[in-house]
Coordinates of C-alpha atoms and ligand atoms in Angstrom, one line a residue:
M1 CA -53.1 122.2 5.7
K2 CA -51.4 118.8 4.3
T3 CA -49.0 120.0 1.8
V4 CA -47.7 123.7 1.7
F5 CA -45.6 125.3 -1.0
S6 CA -44.0 128.7 -1.5
G7 CA -40.9 130.1 -3.1
I8 CA -38.6 132.9 -3.2
Q9 CA -36.7 134.4 -6.0
P10 CA -32.8 134.6 -5.8
T11 CA -33.1 138.2 -7.6
G12 CA -31.2 140.0 -4.7
E13 CA -30.9 140.3 -1.0
I14 CA -33.7 138.9 0.9
H15 CA -35.4 141.9 2.6
I16 CA -37.8 142.5 5.8
G17 CA -40.7 142.3 3.4
N18 CA -39.7 139.0 2.3
Y19 CA -39.0 137.9 6.0
L20 CA -42.4 139.5 7.7
G21 CA -44.7 138.9 4.5
A22 CA -43.5 135.2 3.8
I23 CA -40.6 133.5 5.6
R24 CA -41.8 134.2 9.1
N25 CA -45.1 132.4 8.2
W26 CA -43.2 129.6 6.5
V27 CA -41.2 128.9 9.9
R28 CA -44.7 128.9 12.0
I29 CA -46.1 126.5 9.3
G30 CA -42.9 124.3 9.4
D31 CA -43.4 123.9 13.1
Q32 CA -47.0 122.5 12.4
I33 CA -46.3 120.2 9.6
G34 CA -42.7 119.5 9.2
Q35 CA -41.1 118.0 6.0
N36 CA -44.4 118.6 3.8
A37 CA -43.8 122.2 4.4
I38 CA -42.0 122.8 1.1
F39 CA -39.9 126.0 0.2
C40 CA -38.0 126.7 -3.1
I41 CA -35.4 129.0 -4.2
V42 CA -37.0 129.8 -7.6
D43 CA -34.0 130.4 -9.8
Y44 CA -36.1 129.6 -13.2
H45 CA -38.2 132.5 -11.9
A46 CA -35.3 134.8 -11.5
I47 CA -34.4 134.6 -15.1
T48 CA -37.7 136.0 -16.4
I49 CA -36.0 139.3 -16.2
P50 CA -32.6 139.9 -17.6
H51 CA -30.0 138.6 -14.9
A52 CA -26.3 138.4 -14.6
R53 CA -25.0 134.8 -15.0
E54 CA -22.0 135.3 -12.8
D55 CA -24.4 136.2 -10.0
L56 CA -27.1 133.6 -10.2
A57 CA -25.4 130.8 -8.4
R58 CA -24.2 132.7 -5.5
L59 CA -27.9 134.5 -5.4
T60 CA -29.4 131.1 -5.2
F61 CA -27.0 130.0 -2.2
D62 CA -27.4 133.1 -0.6
A63 CA -30.9 133.1 -0.7
A64 CA -31.2 129.6 0.8
L65 CA -28.9 130.7 3.5
A66 CA -30.8 133.7 4.3
N67 CA -34.0 131.7 4.6
M68 CA -32.3 129.3 7.2
A69 CA -30.7 132.1 9.1
A70 CA -34.4 133.6 9.2
G71 CA -35.4 130.2 10.9
L72 CA -36.3 127.8 8.2
D73 CA -34.8 124.5 9.9
P74 CA -34.0 121.8 6.7
N75 CA -34.0 119.3 9.5
K76 CA -37.7 120.0 9.9
I77 CA -39.0 121.3 6.5
T78 CA -38.0 120.7 3.0
L79 CA -35.7 123.4 1.1
F80 CA -34.4 123.2 -2.2
A81 CA -33.5 125.0 -5.6
Q82 CA -36.3 124.8 -8.4
S83 CA -33.6 124.0 -11.1
H84 CA -32.6 120.8 -9.3
V85 CA -35.9 119.4 -10.0
P86 CA -36.5 119.7 -13.7
E87 CA -40.1 118.3 -13.5
H88 CA -41.3 121.9 -12.7
M89 CA -40.4 123.1 -16.2
E90 CA -42.3 119.7 -17.9
L91 CA -45.3 120.5 -15.9
S92 CA -45.1 124.1 -16.6
W93 CA -45.0 123.5 -20.2
I94 CA -47.9 121.3 -20.2
F95 CA -49.9 124.0 -18.2
T96 CA -48.7 126.6 -20.6
T97 CA -50.4 124.6 -23.4
Q98 CA -53.6 124.6 -21.4
T99 CA -53.7 128.6 -20.5
P100 CA -55.3 131.2 -22.3
L101 CA -52.9 133.9 -23.5
G102 CA -55.6 136.7 -22.1
N103 CA -55.1 135.2 -18.5
L104 CA -51.7 136.0 -18.3
E105 CA -51.5 139.3 -20.1
G106 CA -53.9 140.7 -17.4
M107 CA -51.6 139.9 -14.6
T108 CA -50.6 142.9 -12.6
Q109 CA -47.0 141.9 -12.1
F110 CA -46.6 141.2 -15.6
K111 CA -47.8 144.8 -16.5
D112 CA -45.7 146.4 -13.7
K113 CA -42.4 144.1 -14.6
S114 CA -43.0 145.0 -18.5
E115 CA -42.8 148.6 -17.9
Q116 CA -39.4 148.1 -16.1
H117 CA -37.9 145.5 -18.2
S118 CA -37.7 144.4 -21.9
V119 CA -40.5 141.9 -21.9
L120 CA -39.2 138.4 -22.5
A121 CA -42.0 135.5 -23.2
G122 CA -40.9 134.0 -20.0
L123 CA -42.0 136.7 -17.9
L124 CA -45.6 136.4 -19.4
M125 CA -45.4 132.6 -18.4
Y126 CA -44.0 133.5 -14.9
P127 CA -47.6 132.8 -13.3
V128 CA -48.0 129.2 -15.2
L129 CA -44.5 128.3 -13.9
Q130 CA -45.7 129.1 -10.4
A131 CA -48.7 127.1 -10.9
A132 CA -46.5 124.1 -11.8
D133 CA -44.4 124.8 -8.8
I134 CA -47.3 124.5 -6.4
L135 CA -49.4 121.8 -8.2
L136 CA -46.2 119.4 -8.6
Y137 CA -46.4 118.8 -4.8
K138 CA -50.2 118.9 -4.9
A139 CA -49.9 121.6 -2.4
D140 CA -53.1 122.9 -0.7
T141 CA -51.6 125.9 1.0
V142 CA -49.5 128.8 -0.3
P143 CA -48.1 131.2 2.2
V144 CA -47.4 134.5 0.3
G145 CA -47.6 138.2 0.6
E146 CA -50.2 140.1 -0.8
D147 CA -48.6 140.6 -4.2
Q148 CA -49.1 137.1 -5.1
V149 CA -52.6 136.6 -4.6
Q150 CA -53.5 137.2 -8.1
H151 CA -51.2 134.3 -9.0
I152 CA -52.4 131.8 -6.6
E153 CA -55.8 132.5 -8.2
L154 CA -54.6 131.7 -11.7
T155 CA -53.1 128.4 -10.0
R156 CA -56.5 127.5 -8.9
E157 CA -57.8 127.9 -12.4
V158 CA -55.1 126.0 -13.9
A159 CA -56.0 123.2 -11.4
R160 CA -59.5 123.6 -12.0
R161 CA -59.2 123.5 -16.0
F162 CA -56.7 120.5 -15.9
N163 CA -58.9 118.4 -13.6
A164 CA -61.9 118.9 -15.7
R165 CA -60.5 118.4 -19.2
F166 CA -58.2 115.5 -18.0
A167 CA -58.2 113.9 -14.7
P168 CA -58.9 115.0 -11.2
I169 CA -55.0 115.0 -10.0
F170 CA -55.0 118.6 -8.2
P171 CA -56.2 120.3 -5.3
E172 CA -57.3 124.0 -5.7
P173 CA -54.6 125.5 -3.4
K174 CA -55.7 128.5 -1.3
A175 CA -53.3 131.6 -0.5
S176 CA -52.3 132.0 3.2
I177 CA -51.3 135.7 4.0
D178 CA -50.0 137.1 7.2
Q179 CA -52.4 140.3 7.4
S180 CA -50.0 141.8 9.9
A181 CA -47.4 142.3 7.1
A182 CA -49.1 141.7 3.8
R183 CA -47.4 144.2 2.0
V184 CA -44.4 146.0 3.5
P185 CA -44.0 149.3 2.0
G186 CA -40.4 150.2 0.4
L187 CA -37.8 152.6 2.2
D188 CA -38.7 155.1 -0.8
G189 CA -42.6 155.1 0.3
A190 CA -43.4 154.6 -3.1
G191 CA -44.7 151.1 -3.2
K192 CA -44.0 147.6 -1.9
M193 CA -40.4 146.7 -0.9
S194 CA -39.1 144.7 -3.7
K195 CA -35.4 143.3 -4.3
S196 CA -35.8 144.6 -7.7
K197 CA -36.6 148.3 -6.9
N198 CA -33.7 149.2 -4.6
N199 CA -35.9 150.2 -1.6
T200 CA -35.2 147.4 0.7
I201 CA -33.8 146.9 4.4
G202 CA -31.7 143.7 3.8
V203 CA -32.3 141.0 6.6
L204 CA -28.4 140.5 6.6
E205 CA -27.5 144.2 5.9
D206 CA -25.2 145.6 8.5
Q207 CA -26.2 148.2 11.1
K208 CA -24.4 151.0 9.5
T209 CA -25.8 150.3 5.8
I210 CA -29.3 150.2 7.2
W211 CA -29.3 153.4 9.2
E212 CA -27.6 155.1 6.3
N213 CA -30.7 154.1 4.2
L214 CA -33.1 154.7 6.8
R215 CA -31.8 158.0 7.8
V216 CA -32.7 159.7 4.5
A217 CA -35.8 157.7 3.9
P218 CA -39.0 160.1 3.4
T219 CA -41.5 160.7 6.3
D220 CA -44.5 162.7 6.4
P221 CA -43.9 165.3 3.7
A222 CA -45.6 167.9 6.0
R223 CA -42.6 167.8 8.5
V224 CA -40.4 170.0 6.8
R225 CA -38.9 171.6 10.3
R226 CA -38.4 169.6 13.4
S227 CA -41.2 171.8 15.0
D228 CA -43.8 170.7 12.4
P229 CA -46.3 168.2 13.8
G230 CA -46.7 165.0 11.6
N231 CA -49.2 162.4 10.9
P232 CA -47.9 158.7 11.8
D233 CA -50.8 157.2 9.7
I234 CA -49.1 158.2 6.3
C235 CA -45.5 157.7 7.4
T236 CA -43.7 154.6 6.3
I237 CA -41.5 154.8 9.3
F238 CA -44.4 154.2 11.5
T239 CA -45.6 151.4 9.6
Y240 CA -42.2 149.7 10.3
H241 CA -42.6 150.6 14.0
K242 CA -45.9 148.6 14.3
L243 CA -43.8 145.7 12.7
F244 CA -40.8 145.6 15.0
S245 CA -41.1 148.1 18.1
D246 CA -42.7 147.3 21.4
L247 CA -46.1 148.7 22.5
E248 CA -44.6 151.5 24.5
T249 CA -42.4 152.7 21.9
L250 CA -45.3 152.5 19.4
Q251 CA -47.5 154.6 21.6
M252 CA -44.7 157.1 22.1
V253 CA -44.2 157.5 18.5
N254 CA -47.8 157.8 17.9
T255 CA -48.3 160.5 20.3
E256 CA -45.0 162.6 20.2
C257 CA -44.8 162.5 16.2
R258 CA -48.4 164.3 16.2
V259 CA -47.3 167.2 18.6
A260 CA -43.7 167.2 17.2
G261 CA -42.4 166.0 20.5
I262 CA -39.9 164.0 18.8
G263 CA -38.3 164.5 15.3
C264 CA -38.0 162.3 12.5
V265 CA -34.3 161.1 13.1
D266 CA -35.2 160.4 16.8
C267 CA -38.2 158.5 15.5
K268 CA -35.8 156.5 13.3
K269 CA -33.3 155.9 16.1
K270 CA -36.1 154.3 18.0
L271 CA -36.9 152.1 15.0
M272 CA -33.2 150.9 14.7
E273 CA -33.5 149.4 18.2
G274 CA -36.5 147.1 17.5
L275 CA -35.1 146.6 13.9
M276 CA -31.6 145.3 15.1
G277 CA -33.6 143.6 17.9
T278 CA -35.0 141.2 15.3
L279 CA -32.4 141.2 12.8
E280 CA -29.3 140.6 15.0
P281 CA -30.1 136.8 16.0
I282 CA -30.6 136.3 12.2
Q283 CA -27.5 137.7 11.3
E284 CA -25.6 135.8 14.0
R285 CA -27.2 132.5 12.5
A286 CA -26.1 133.8 8.9
A287 CA -22.6 134.1 10.1
H288 CA -22.6 130.7 11.6
L289 CA -23.9 129.3 8.0
R290 CA -21.4 131.5 6.0
S291 CA -18.5 129.6 7.9
H292 CA -20.3 126.3 7.7
P293 CA -21.5 126.3 4.0
S294 CA -22.1 122.5 3.9
E295 CA -25.1 122.9 6.3
V296 CA -26.7 124.9 3.3
T297 CA -25.5 122.8 0.5
D298 CA -26.6 119.5 2.2
A299 CA -29.9 121.0 2.9
L300 CA -30.3 121.7 -0.7
V301 CA -29.4 118.3 -1.7
S302 CA -31.7 116.3 0.5
G303 CA -34.4 118.7 -0.2
A304 CA -33.8 118.1 -4.1
E305 CA -33.8 114.4 -3.3
R306 CA -37.1 114.5 -1.5
C307 CA -38.7 116.8 -3.9
S308 CA -37.7 114.9 -6.9
K309 CA -39.5 111.7 -5.5
I310 CA -42.8 113.7 -5.4
A311 CA -42.3 115.4 -8.6
K312 CA -41.5 112.1 -10.6
E313 CA -44.7 110.6 -9.1
T314 CA -47.0 113.5 -10.0
M315 CA -45.5 113.5 -13.6
L316 CA -46.4 110.1 -14.3
E317 CA -50.1 110.6 -13.5
V318 CA -49.9 113.9 -15.4
R319 CA -48.3 112.1 -18.6
E320 CA -50.9 109.6 -18.5
A321 CA -53.8 111.9 -17.9
I322 CA -53.0 114.0 -21.0
G323 CA -52.4 110.8 -23.3
L324 CA -48.5 110.8 -23.7
L325 CA -47.0 107.5 -25.0
P326 CA -45.3 106.2 -21.9
R327 CA -41.5 105.5 -22.2
N328 CA -41.5 102.4 -20.2
S329 CA -44.4 100.9 -22.2
L330 CA -41.8 100.5 -25.1
R331 CA -39.8 97.9 -23.3
P332 CA -40.3 94.5 -24.4
A333 CA -42.1 92.4 -22.1
Ligands
AQP401 N1 -43.0 144.0 0.4 C1 -43.5 142.9 0.7 N2 -44.5 142.7 1.7 C2 -44.8 141.5 2.0 N3 -44.4 140.2 1.4 C3 -43.6 140.6 0.5 N4 -43.3 139.7 -0.5 C4 -42.4 140.2 -1.3 N5 -42.3 141.5 -1.2 C5 -43.0 141.8 0.0 C6 -43.1 137.9 -0.5 O1 -42.0 137.3 -0.3 C7 -42.1 136.2 -1.0 C8 -40.9 136.2 -1.9 O2 -41.3 137.1 -3.2 P1 -40.3 137.4 -4.2 O3 -39.2 136.7 -4.2 O4 -41.0 137.7 -5.3 O5 -39.9 138.8 -3.6 P2 -39.4 140.4 -4.2 O6 -38.8 141.1 -3.2 O7 -40.7 141.1 -4.6 O8 -38.8 140.0 -5.4 P3 -38.4 140.8 -6.7 O9 -37.3 140.0 -7.4 O10 -38.1 142.2 -6.5 O11 -39.8 140.5 -7.3 P4 -40.7 141.6 -7.8 O12 -40.2 142.8 -8.8 O13 -41.8 140.9 -8.5 O14 -41.4 142.3 -6.5 C9 -43.4 136.2 -1.8 O15 -44.3 135.3 -1.0 C10 -43.9 137.8 -1.5 O16 -45.3 137.9 -1.7

């Protein structure tokens, strides 16, 4: 790992899927490689579905705050907002002109989101912009959840095609996935936890709200009465236990659920202990950052400065490679 890039959309509250599937891994990588670990709040991606203009800036700031609270230290790593480095859009356009439409129409996320939202052209181009985000910094590793694997494969194709046609500028980056939490399920048990699906446990959500949502979350449908035995292997709550509870609790739940020794409410109360044990320190750091917002804004300012430098250098190479007329060549000698 020389350079690592990953991003998160400011489309809502950061949830435990983002934390366990991505951010936790980002923190570990940052500890290993420092400021070459580049993390981005991808606000231009967030507008590929209809968004509320009055919320976007706040959500972008909040996403940066939540990431810092979850352990990203801007004195170590690089954190910035995508729109503060306009070269992302320039490279994205160049890649758009080189990418067959068929490659984009087949993307699973595009197909899923097209069913939920009116289809904007930007939604189709989402993975091209993502390729530009990653390749602008010549990142070789992209730590993501499983849902992003297909997009990283497209990024590799984009790099390969560009290198073959113009000049060998880009690495072919690999996805890095934390298999223990590659696809955290949503509270509704109907698919992955996702900000846009209203099935989340927010990392910064207060204990009361988390409990209200958890209390009514579906479990094994065979457990209609307290006395019905259940099967933890098909229960979302047990999946969360595996992510948050200690071994002793895990074994107890695994055994007792199967013989109706504990009910679902008891099981969920047990989960709350492990869950809040993880979330409370994050929430304390978030409270500190809320009362010291300049720590967040300073991080974003210096992150964008650092990224701008790298981005400008890459774009000089790219423009030359594709044969554009260089602006600085027009100056008289
Ligand atoms: N449920 C998840 N389990 C594991 N990893 C996840 N990621 C997202 N959900 C899970 C990973 O988190 C990083 C940021 O992704 P994102 O901003 O696209 O998160 P989201 O919650 O998926 O956001 P949206 O706005 O609701 O998008 P859609 O509708 O596309 O899911 C990524 O590394 C992602 O893999």
